[in-house]
Structure formats: C-alpha cells, structure tokens
C-alpha cells in the first residue's frame, strides 16, 4: 500500500494493522504517514482504522493498494560464487555455482515451496577451495589456496597434480602469490610426484615470472606448506593445457596455436567475440553489482600470431570506499568485500533517484 496524499489534523488517527497472526500487528500509523510511504503486509488480510475529531476544516488522505504474490527471499549468494533464480514464487528454483577454483558444498539447486508461507527447500550451499587435488586432462581452470581470497590456515600441506591431455604440456600463470614471511612455501615441480625436480621454489625465487611456467612433460606437481606462525592470502594460479609444435627445429609452445589464454576477472564478467581466444579476439570486462573496475583495461585484444598474448593487463573488480549511484537498483558493499575492510575507513555513498520515486534499503549482511 502506498500513501499518495495525506492531510490530517491534530488528534486524527490512522492505523494499518496486519491480521494474519494470532494478534493484530501494527504496520504503520499517522506518526509516519508521509506522501510516498510504501507499507507491505505480512499476510493477506489487513485493516485500516481511521478516527477523526469534529473539525471545521476536515482533512483527507488517498491510499492506493495492490495485491502481490508472496515470494521467497532472494537466496544468499555464496562467497566466491553466485546464484541465479528462475522465480522467487512457489515452484521457482535457485541455481548455485562457484567461481573457478572453488567447489560447491551442498546442493546446487533449491526450490521455493509453499505458496502461503514461502521458504526455500534447504540451506544455501557454500563455495570452498580444496587443499589439493588431482586434475586429469587439464584444459583451462584455476587452483586457489584454502580460504582464498581470505587468509589460509596454519599447518597446511596441500598437493595438486595437474596433468594435461596426451601430447600437451601444462602452463601455469601466477594470478597471486602472497605467503607469510616465515616458513610458508610454494613449490612447483616438473613432473607428476613430490620427488620431481622443481621449476619454482618460493624460498629461492624473489620475483614471479610474468610469462608463467611450462612443464617439459604433461604434468606439474604443486605443493603448498604452511607453518604454525603467521598466515597470508595464499595462492591463485591459472593453468591450461598447451600444444607443442616444431618450427625450424625450435620448440614452440602455445595455448593452442594462435590463441591466447582464457581471461578471468574475479567479482565480474566479460564478453568475447571469439570463445576460442584466437588472435584478434576482443574481450570487454564488467563488474558485479557493487564493484568498481580498477587497474588494467576495460577492453583487451589478443595479438601477435608468433607469440599470442593480450595487449593489456586484465582489470580487477573491487568494492571501493564511497561512490555516487543513480540507477534505480543497485548494491552497496563495504570496502574489500567479501574480505574485511581496513581500519580507519570513512566512506560516503550517495544514492539519487527520480523525484517520483523513493528508496528502500534491504540490509542483507551486517557484521560488527
């Protein structure tokens, strides 16, 4: 119900009550009746009570009501994942999935049940990063340390085995490596077991190779160990199987001849004019609601047939402190969401919509 107009005199009373429970529940009264106010009932039965005094100049009010179908609340999006919904009404389904590198724990589909008091058929699943695993016939994907993008735990020993299809090699690209400055260690070995020779050792190499690492066989073995002291963000490593060819007796390794590696943006999405990532492919990035595109370029292109590579760095999507919003719907996130915000933050977000509209805030998560 929306208040279209109201002009009440002192002493006059208007009360909205919901009669769906055991006892009437007050939804609103004259103390908050302002033009534009929207009141929603909890059930299918409300009453409007009006009491006026004897006045020489009586007032007036205009209320407009509309029935709507009850619905389930929008399901909570899993951290490091997302959810899409066919309908919030009874019979509708919510589909959950995780970002690359994470595994879904729980059911991937929930159904909205019971038209009179709608509820979801179960609890929302979560997305977790496993401590190790085996990937056969590796094509394009990503591994992340447990807890990423938050901190990993102490006393971990995680082993990943990446195995490319027959006749291919494994290429890894370092998205992020942040280890505590103690005995935490990342080892990448050129083979399929813990005894294979190392290609990369965080103890010995100060800088990460921008071009990544390529195995000489079809396998790479990755080991992450952490001690009982401090922790950090950990690792995020993309991998892809790569073809090998010979040109004038020189070995040429590429992401399939004439192709760049698949792009990725955390907390965002992208569109591409070629799903095979061939030279000439143009990719445009966007961020999820509440995030802002920072660093890198909004549009990048795969270039150079001899050594295919993107002409610009992939951007990053971040939840920033403060902003101005004019869209009719949107999301406000605390800085660094879903990670904790930094201390000493002083943020202001301005929301401005058309004059004939009002703003409703739905606070979904609040942790202090």
Short mmCIF file of C-alpha atoms in Angstrom, two decimals:
data_model
loop_
_atom_site.label_atom_id
_atom_site.label_comp_id
_atom_site.label_asym_id
_atom_site.label_seq_id
_atom_site.Cartn_x
_atom_site.Cartn_y
_atom_site.Cartn_z
CA UNK A 1 0.00 0.00 0.00
CA UNK A 2 1.32 3.44 -0.96
CA UNK A 3 0.37 6.80 0.57
CA UNK A 4 -0.46 9.01 -2.41
CA UNK A 5 -1.60 12.04 -0.41
CA UNK A 6 -2.24 12.81 3.25
CA UNK A 7 -3.56 15.81 5.17
CA UNK A 8 -4.54 15.03 8.75
CA UNK A 9 -5.40 17.34 11.62
CA UNK A 10 -4.04 17.07 15.13
CA UNK A 11 -5.78 14.31 17.05
CA UNK A 12 -6.82 12.33 13.96
CA UNK A 13 -5.61 8.75 13.86
CA UNK A 14 -4.93 6.27 11.03
CA UNK A 15 -3.68 2.78 11.83
CA UNK A 16 -2.73 -0.06 9.48
CA UNK A 17 -2.87 -3.50 11.10
CA UNK A 18 -1.97 -6.93 9.76
CA UNK A 19 -4.49 -9.58 10.88
CA UNK A 20 -2.62 -12.64 9.63
CA UNK A 21 -1.21 -13.69 13.02
CA UNK A 22 -2.78 -14.58 16.29
CA UNK A 23 -2.88 -10.94 17.35
CA UNK A 24 -3.18 -7.80 15.14
CA UNK A 25 0.23 -6.37 14.24
CA UNK A 26 0.61 -2.64 13.65
CA UNK A 27 2.26 -1.91 10.31
CA UNK A 28 2.08 1.90 10.41
CA UNK A 29 0.17 4.78 11.98
CA UNK A 30 -0.35 8.51 11.48
CA UNK A 31 3.01 9.37 13.05
CA UNK A 32 4.87 8.12 9.97
CA UNK A 33 2.30 8.71 7.21
CA UNK A 34 4.06 10.76 4.58
CA UNK A 35 3.39 11.07 0.87
CA UNK A 36 5.24 8.29 -0.95
CA UNK A 37 5.40 5.88 2.02
CA UNK A 38 5.05 2.21 1.00
CA UNK A 39 3.68 -0.29 3.52
CA UNK A 40 3.79 -4.05 2.92
CA UNK A 41 1.68 -6.56 4.83
CA UNK A 42 2.91 -9.84 6.26
CA UNK A 43 -0.30 -11.69 5.38
CA UNK A 44 -3.28 -11.49 3.01
CA UNK A 45 -5.51 -9.53 5.44
CA UNK A 46 -5.05 -6.00 6.78
CA UNK A 47 -7.34 -3.35 8.25
CA UNK A 48 -7.20 0.43 8.02
CA UNK A 49 -8.65 2.20 11.05
CA UNK A 50 -9.42 5.93 10.85
CA UNK A 51 -10.67 8.16 13.65
CA UNK A 52 -11.35 11.90 13.24
CA UNK A 53 -12.27 14.70 15.61
CA UNK A 54 -15.02 17.18 14.93
CA UNK A 55 -13.28 19.70 12.69
CA UNK A 56 -14.40 22.84 10.92
CA UNK A 57 -11.82 22.05 8.22
CA UNK A 58 -11.66 18.27 7.74
CA UNK A 59 -8.53 16.67 6.29
CA UNK A 60 -8.14 13.91 3.73
CA UNK A 61 -5.92 11.08 2.62
CA UNK A 62 -5.52 8.96 -0.51
CA UNK A 63 -4.15 5.42 -0.28
CA UNK A 64 -3.52 3.05 -3.16
CA UNK A 65 -3.18 -0.67 -2.60
CA UNK A 66 -2.15 -3.57 -4.79
CA UNK A 67 -2.07 -7.29 -4.07
CA UNK A 68 1.13 -9.14 -4.87
CA UNK A 69 2.16 -12.79 -4.85
CA UNK A 70 4.16 -13.91 -1.83
CA UNK A 71 7.67 -14.95 -2.62
CA UNK A 72 10.77 -16.46 -1.11
CA UNK A 73 13.50 -14.04 -0.11
CA UNK A 74 16.34 -13.80 -2.60
CA UNK A 75 18.83 -16.55 -1.65
CA UNK A 76 22.17 -15.57 -0.22
CA UNK A 77 24.93 -15.57 -2.78
CA UNK A 78 27.80 -17.85 -1.72
CA UNK A 79 31.12 -16.14 -1.14
CA UNK A 80 33.29 -16.88 -4.19
CA UNK A 81 30.21 -17.99 -6.11
CA UNK A 82 26.90 -16.78 -7.47
CA UNK A 83 23.23 -17.66 -7.73
CA UNK A 84 20.61 -17.28 -10.46
CA UNK A 85 16.87 -17.58 -9.84
CA UNK A 86 14.13 -18.70 -12.22
CA UNK A 87 11.42 -17.26 -9.94
CA UNK A 88 11.03 -16.23 -6.29
CA UNK A 89 7.45 -17.51 -6.23
CA UNK A 90 6.39 -21.01 -5.19
CA UNK A 91 7.90 -23.56 -7.60
CA UNK A 92 10.76 -21.29 -8.61
CA UNK A 93 14.32 -22.57 -8.40
CA UNK A 94 17.66 -21.07 -7.36
CA UNK A 95 20.81 -22.35 -9.09
CA UNK A 96 24.16 -22.02 -7.32
CA UNK A 97 27.64 -22.22 -8.77
CA UNK A 98 31.18 -21.37 -7.72
CA UNK A 99 33.91 -19.28 -9.27
CA UNK A 100 36.72 -21.14 -10.99
CA UNK A 101 38.93 -22.84 -8.42
CA UNK A 102 36.19 -23.45 -5.84
CA UNK A 103 33.96 -26.45 -5.17
CA UNK A 104 30.30 -26.29 -4.16
CA UNK A 105 29.49 -27.82 -0.77
CA UNK A 106 25.78 -28.51 -0.52
CA UNK A 107 23.01 -28.80 -3.09
CA UNK A 108 23.33 -26.79 -6.31
CA UNK A 109 19.56 -26.23 -6.64
CA UNK A 110 16.93 -25.05 -4.16
CA UNK A 111 13.17 -24.83 -4.77
CA UNK A 112 10.77 -22.22 -3.36
CA UNK A 113 8.00 -24.13 -1.54
CA UNK A 114 4.59 -23.35 -0.03
CA UNK A 115 2.63 -20.52 -1.68
CA UNK A 116 1.10 -19.25 1.60
CA UNK A 117 4.35 -19.04 3.59
CA UNK A 118 7.14 -19.45 1.02
CA UNK A 119 10.50 -20.87 2.04
CA UNK A 120 13.47 -22.47 0.29
CA UNK A 121 13.79 -26.26 0.29
CA UNK A 122 17.16 -26.17 2.07
CA UNK A 123 20.06 -24.00 3.18
CA UNK A 124 22.22 -22.18 0.68
CA UNK A 125 25.43 -24.03 -0.29
CA UNK A 126 28.92 -22.64 0.17
CA UNK A 127 31.97 -22.45 -2.07
CA UNK A 128 35.26 -23.71 -0.68
CA UNK A 129 38.78 -24.10 -2.04
CA UNK A 130 40.20 -27.58 -1.52
CA UNK A 131 43.63 -28.24 -0.06
CA UNK A 132 45.00 -30.14 -3.03
CA UNK A 133 43.53 -32.38 -5.70
CA UNK A 134 44.18 -34.21 -8.97
CA UNK A 135 43.21 -32.72 -12.33
CA UNK A 136 43.32 -35.11 -15.30
CA UNK A 137 43.16 -33.88 -18.91
CA UNK A 138 43.67 -30.31 -17.72
CA UNK A 139 42.25 -27.73 -20.11
CA UNK A 140 41.60 -24.31 -18.57
CA UNK A 141 40.95 -23.69 -14.89
CA UNK A 142 42.40 -22.37 -11.67
CA UNK A 143 43.56 -23.52 -8.26
CA UNK A 144 43.42 -21.38 -5.12
CA UNK A 145 44.61 -21.98 -1.58
CA UNK A 146 42.05 -22.79 1.15
CA UNK A 147 40.37 -19.60 2.38
CA UNK A 148 41.34 -17.51 -0.66
CA UNK A 149 40.83 -14.54 -1.07
CA UNK A 150 41.00 -14.53 2.73
CA UNK A 151 43.96 -15.95 4.59
CA UNK A 152 44.89 -19.60 4.61
CA UNK A 153 45.18 -21.64 7.82
CA UNK A 154 48.28 -22.70 9.71
CA UNK A 155 49.93 -26.11 9.37
CA UNK A 156 48.68 -26.95 5.88
CA UNK A 157 50.23 -29.38 3.41
CA UNK A 158 48.39 -29.19 0.07
CA UNK A 159 49.32 -31.15 -3.07
CA UNK A 160 47.87 -30.58 -6.54
CA UNK A 161 48.69 -32.73 -9.56
CA UNK A 162 47.92 -31.14 -12.95
CA UNK A 163 48.01 -33.48 -15.93
CA UNK A 164 47.48 -32.21 -19.50
CA UNK A 165 45.98 -34.36 -22.28
CA UNK A 166 48.37 -36.63 -24.19
CA UNK A 167 50.77 -34.64 -26.37
CA UNK A 168 50.29 -31.39 -24.44
CA UNK A 169 52.14 -29.57 -21.67
CA UNK A 170 50.87 -27.65 -18.65
CA UNK A 171 51.24 -23.89 -18.49
CA UNK A 172 50.63 -22.09 -15.19
CA UNK A 173 50.10 -18.36 -14.84
CA UNK A 174 50.53 -16.69 -11.44
CA UNK A 175 47.47 -14.67 -10.56
CA UNK A 176 48.57 -14.10 -6.96
CA UNK A 177 51.18 -15.48 -4.57
CA UNK A 178 51.24 -13.97 -1.08
CA UNK A 179 52.94 -16.08 1.59
CA UNK A 180 53.76 -15.18 5.18
CA UNK A 181 57.40 -14.26 5.68
CA UNK A 182 58.34 -17.32 7.70
CA UNK A 183 58.44 -20.96 6.68
CA UNK A 184 55.42 -20.96 4.35
CA UNK A 185 56.47 -22.30 0.96
CA UNK A 186 55.22 -22.83 -2.60
CA UNK A 187 56.92 -25.45 -4.78
CA UNK A 188 56.06 -26.23 -8.42
CA UNK A 189 57.71 -29.40 -9.69
CA UNK A 190 58.29 -30.57 -13.24
CA UNK A 191 56.64 -33.97 -13.09
CA UNK A 192 53.87 -35.99 -11.50
CA UNK A 193 55.13 -36.58 -7.95
CA UNK A 194 56.71 -34.93 -4.93
CA UNK A 195 60.20 -36.07 -5.93
CA UNK A 196 60.13 -34.38 -9.38
CA UNK A 197 62.69 -31.58 -9.97
CA UNK A 198 61.49 -28.07 -9.03
CA UNK A 199 60.59 -25.42 -11.60
CA UNK A 200 59.75 -22.82 -8.97
CA UNK A 201 60.60 -22.51 -5.28
CA UNK A 202 59.34 -19.51 -3.30
CA UNK A 203 62.34 -19.91 -0.96
CA UNK A 204 64.77 -19.21 -3.79
CA UNK A 205 62.92 -17.00 -6.33
CA UNK A 206 62.19 -13.40 -5.37
CA UNK A 207 60.04 -12.45 -8.39
CA UNK A 208 57.28 -14.37 -10.12
CA UNK A 209 57.86 -15.00 -13.85
CA UNK A 210 55.35 -12.86 -15.77
CA UNK A 211 55.18 -15.44 -18.54
CA UNK A 212 54.38 -18.19 -16.04
CA UNK A 213 55.87 -21.69 -16.14
CA UNK A 214 55.58 -24.53 -18.65
CA UNK A 215 56.18 -28.20 -17.89
CA UNK A 216 58.51 -30.28 -20.06
CA UNK A 217 56.25 -33.31 -19.58
CA UNK A 218 52.46 -33.48 -19.40
CA UNK A 219 52.39 -32.97 -15.60
CA UNK A 220 53.10 -30.41 -12.91
CA UNK A 221 53.11 -31.12 -9.18
CA UNK A 222 52.30 -28.18 -6.88
CA UNK A 223 52.96 -28.17 -3.15
CA UNK A 224 51.90 -25.52 -0.61
CA UNK A 225 53.07 -25.88 3.00
CA UNK A 226 52.38 -23.50 5.89
CA UNK A 227 53.76 -23.46 9.42
CA UNK A 228 52.18 -22.62 12.76
CA UNK A 229 53.05 -18.92 12.76
CA UNK A 230 51.56 -16.15 10.57
CA UNK A 231 49.29 -16.53 7.55
CA UNK A 232 48.61 -14.57 4.37
CA UNK A 233 46.30 -14.52 1.33
CA UNK A 234 47.96 -17.52 -0.30
CA UNK A 235 47.94 -18.50 -3.97
CA UNK A 236 45.76 -18.26 -7.05
CA UNK A 237 47.23 -19.99 -10.11
CA UNK A 238 45.61 -20.43 -13.50
CA UNK A 239 46.55 -23.41 -15.63
CA UNK A 240 45.91 -24.60 -19.16
CA UNK A 241 46.97 -27.49 -21.37
CA UNK A 242 49.20 -26.34 -24.23
CA UNK A 243 50.09 -27.84 -27.59
CA UNK A 244 53.67 -28.35 -28.75
CA UNK A 245 54.92 -28.00 -32.32
CA UNK A 246 58.29 -27.78 -34.06
CA UNK A 247 59.23 -24.82 -36.27
CA UNK A 248 62.75 -24.86 -37.84
CA UNK A 249 63.86 -27.29 -35.09
CA UNK A 250 62.75 -24.81 -32.40
CA UNK A 251 60.07 -25.94 -29.98
CA UNK A 252 57.11 -23.56 -30.00
CA UNK A 253 54.62 -23.83 -27.14
CA UNK A 254 51.28 -22.03 -27.23
CA UNK A 255 47.73 -22.10 -25.85
CA UNK A 256 46.68 -23.94 -28.98
CA UNK A 257 48.47 -22.43 -31.94
CA UNK A 258 47.49 -18.78 -32.48
CA UNK A 259 45.46 -18.47 -29.28
CA UNK A 260 45.76 -16.53 -26.01
CA UNK A 261 44.90 -17.98 -22.61
CA UNK A 262 41.33 -17.66 -21.30
CA UNK A 263 40.69 -14.41 -19.45
CA UNK A 264 39.43 -14.15 -15.88
CA UNK A 265 38.11 -11.40 -13.61
CA UNK A 266 37.13 -12.01 -10.01
CA UNK A 267 33.78 -10.47 -8.95
CA UNK A 268 32.99 -9.64 -12.55
CA UNK A 269 32.27 -10.99 -16.00
CA UNK A 270 33.35 -10.49 -19.59
CA UNK A 271 32.11 -10.82 -23.15
CA UNK A 272 34.19 -12.02 -26.07
CA UNK A 273 33.77 -12.12 -29.84
CA UNK A 274 35.58 -15.49 -30.01
CA UNK A 275 35.26 -18.25 -27.41
CA UNK A 276 38.47 -19.92 -28.66
CA UNK A 277 40.63 -16.88 -27.75
CA UNK A 278 42.28 -16.75 -31.18
CA UNK A 279 44.47 -13.81 -32.23
CA UNK A 280 42.16 -10.87 -32.88
CA UNK A 281 39.78 -11.78 -30.04
CA UNK A 282 38.45 -8.72 -28.22
CA UNK A 283 37.28 -9.05 -24.61
CA UNK A 284 35.26 -6.47 -22.67
CA UNK A 285 35.04 -6.67 -18.86
CA UNK A 286 32.27 -5.66 -16.45
CA UNK A 287 31.98 -5.92 -12.66
CA UNK A 288 29.29 -7.48 -10.50
CA UNK A 289 26.88 -5.03 -8.78
CA UNK A 290 28.65 -3.13 -6.02
CA UNK A 291 32.13 -3.50 -7.53
CA UNK A 292 34.22 -0.98 -9.48
CA UNK A 293 36.63 -1.73 -12.33
CA UNK A 294 40.19 -0.80 -11.39
CA UNK A 295 43.66 -1.21 -12.94
CA UNK A 296 44.12 -2.83 -16.32
CA UNK A 297 41.89 -2.07 -19.29
CA UNK A 298 38.13 -2.48 -19.83
CA UNK A 299 38.84 -3.87 -23.32
CA UNK A 300 41.81 -6.07 -24.26
CA UNK A 301 42.80 -7.81 -27.50
CA UNK A 302 44.74 -10.99 -28.28
CA UNK A 303 47.66 -10.02 -30.55
CA UNK A 304 50.78 -11.42 -32.25
CA UNK A 305 50.45 -14.69 -34.22
CA UNK A 306 54.02 -15.74 -33.41
CA UNK A 307 53.62 -15.24 -29.64
CA UNK A 308 49.95 -14.75 -28.80
CA UNK A 309 49.37 -12.51 -25.80
CA UNK A 310 46.90 -9.94 -24.51
CA UNK A 311 47.83 -6.34 -25.29
CA UNK A 312 46.78 -5.11 -21.83
CA UNK A 313 46.58 -6.45 -18.28
CA UNK A 314 43.24 -7.88 -17.20
CA UNK A 315 41.40 -5.48 -14.88
CA UNK A 316 40.31 -6.12 -11.31
CA UNK A 317 36.89 -5.56 -9.72
CA UNK A 318 36.96 -4.14 -6.20
CA UNK A 319 34.46 -2.88 -3.66
CA UNK A 320 35.59 0.69 -3.01
CA UNK A 321 35.04 3.25 -0.26
CA UNK A 322 32.33 5.81 -1.26
CA UNK A 323 30.52 6.43 -4.54
CA UNK A 324 27.57 8.09 -6.28
CA UNK A 325 24.71 5.94 -7.62
CA UNK A 326 21.80 6.99 -9.84
CA UNK A 327 20.48 3.61 -11.05
CA UNK A 328 17.01 2.53 -9.93
CA UNK A 329 18.51 -0.56 -8.23
CA UNK A 330 21.98 -1.40 -7.05
CA UNK A 331 24.26 -2.79 -4.35
CA UNK A 332 26.45 -1.07 -1.74
CA UNK A 333 29.36 -3.13 -0.42
CA UNK A 334 31.86 -2.33 2.30
CA UNK A 335 35.43 -1.77 1.03
CA UNK A 336 37.23 -5.01 0.04
CA UNK A 337 34.04 -7.11 0.30
CA UNK A 338 33.85 -10.08 0.87
CA UNK A 339 37.11 -9.57 2.75
CA UNK A 340 37.17 -7.37 5.85
CA UNK A 341 37.51 -3.63 5.37
CA UNK A 342 40.65 -1.85 6.53
CA UNK A 343 40.77 0.19 9.72
CA UNK A 344 40.37 3.98 9.56
CA UNK A 345 37.76 3.96 6.76
CA UNK A 346 35.44 6.98 6.30
CA UNK A 347 33.08 6.25 3.40
CA UNK A 348 30.03 8.04 2.00
CA UNK A 349 27.75 6.61 -0.70
CA UNK A 350 25.20 8.91 -2.33
CA UNK A 351 22.03 7.42 -3.88
CA UNK A 352 19.92 9.72 -6.07
CA UNK A 353 16.82 8.57 -7.98
CA UNK A 354 13.97 10.27 -9.88
CA UNK A 355 11.76 12.71 -7.97
CA UNK A 356 8.67 10.48 -8.15
CA UNK A 357 10.49 7.55 -6.56
CA UNK A 358 11.63 6.67 -3.05
CA UNK A 359 14.50 4.46 -1.89
CA UNK A 360 14.17 1.19 0.02
CA UNK A 361 17.33 -0.26 1.58
CA UNK A 362 17.48 -4.02 2.13
CA UNK A 363 20.31 -4.72 4.58
CA UNK A 364 21.30 -8.33 3.88
CA UNK A 365 24.56 -8.63 5.83
CA UNK A 366 25.72 -6.60 8.81
CA UNK A 367 28.67 -7.71 10.91
CA UNK A 368 30.27 -5.54 13.58
#
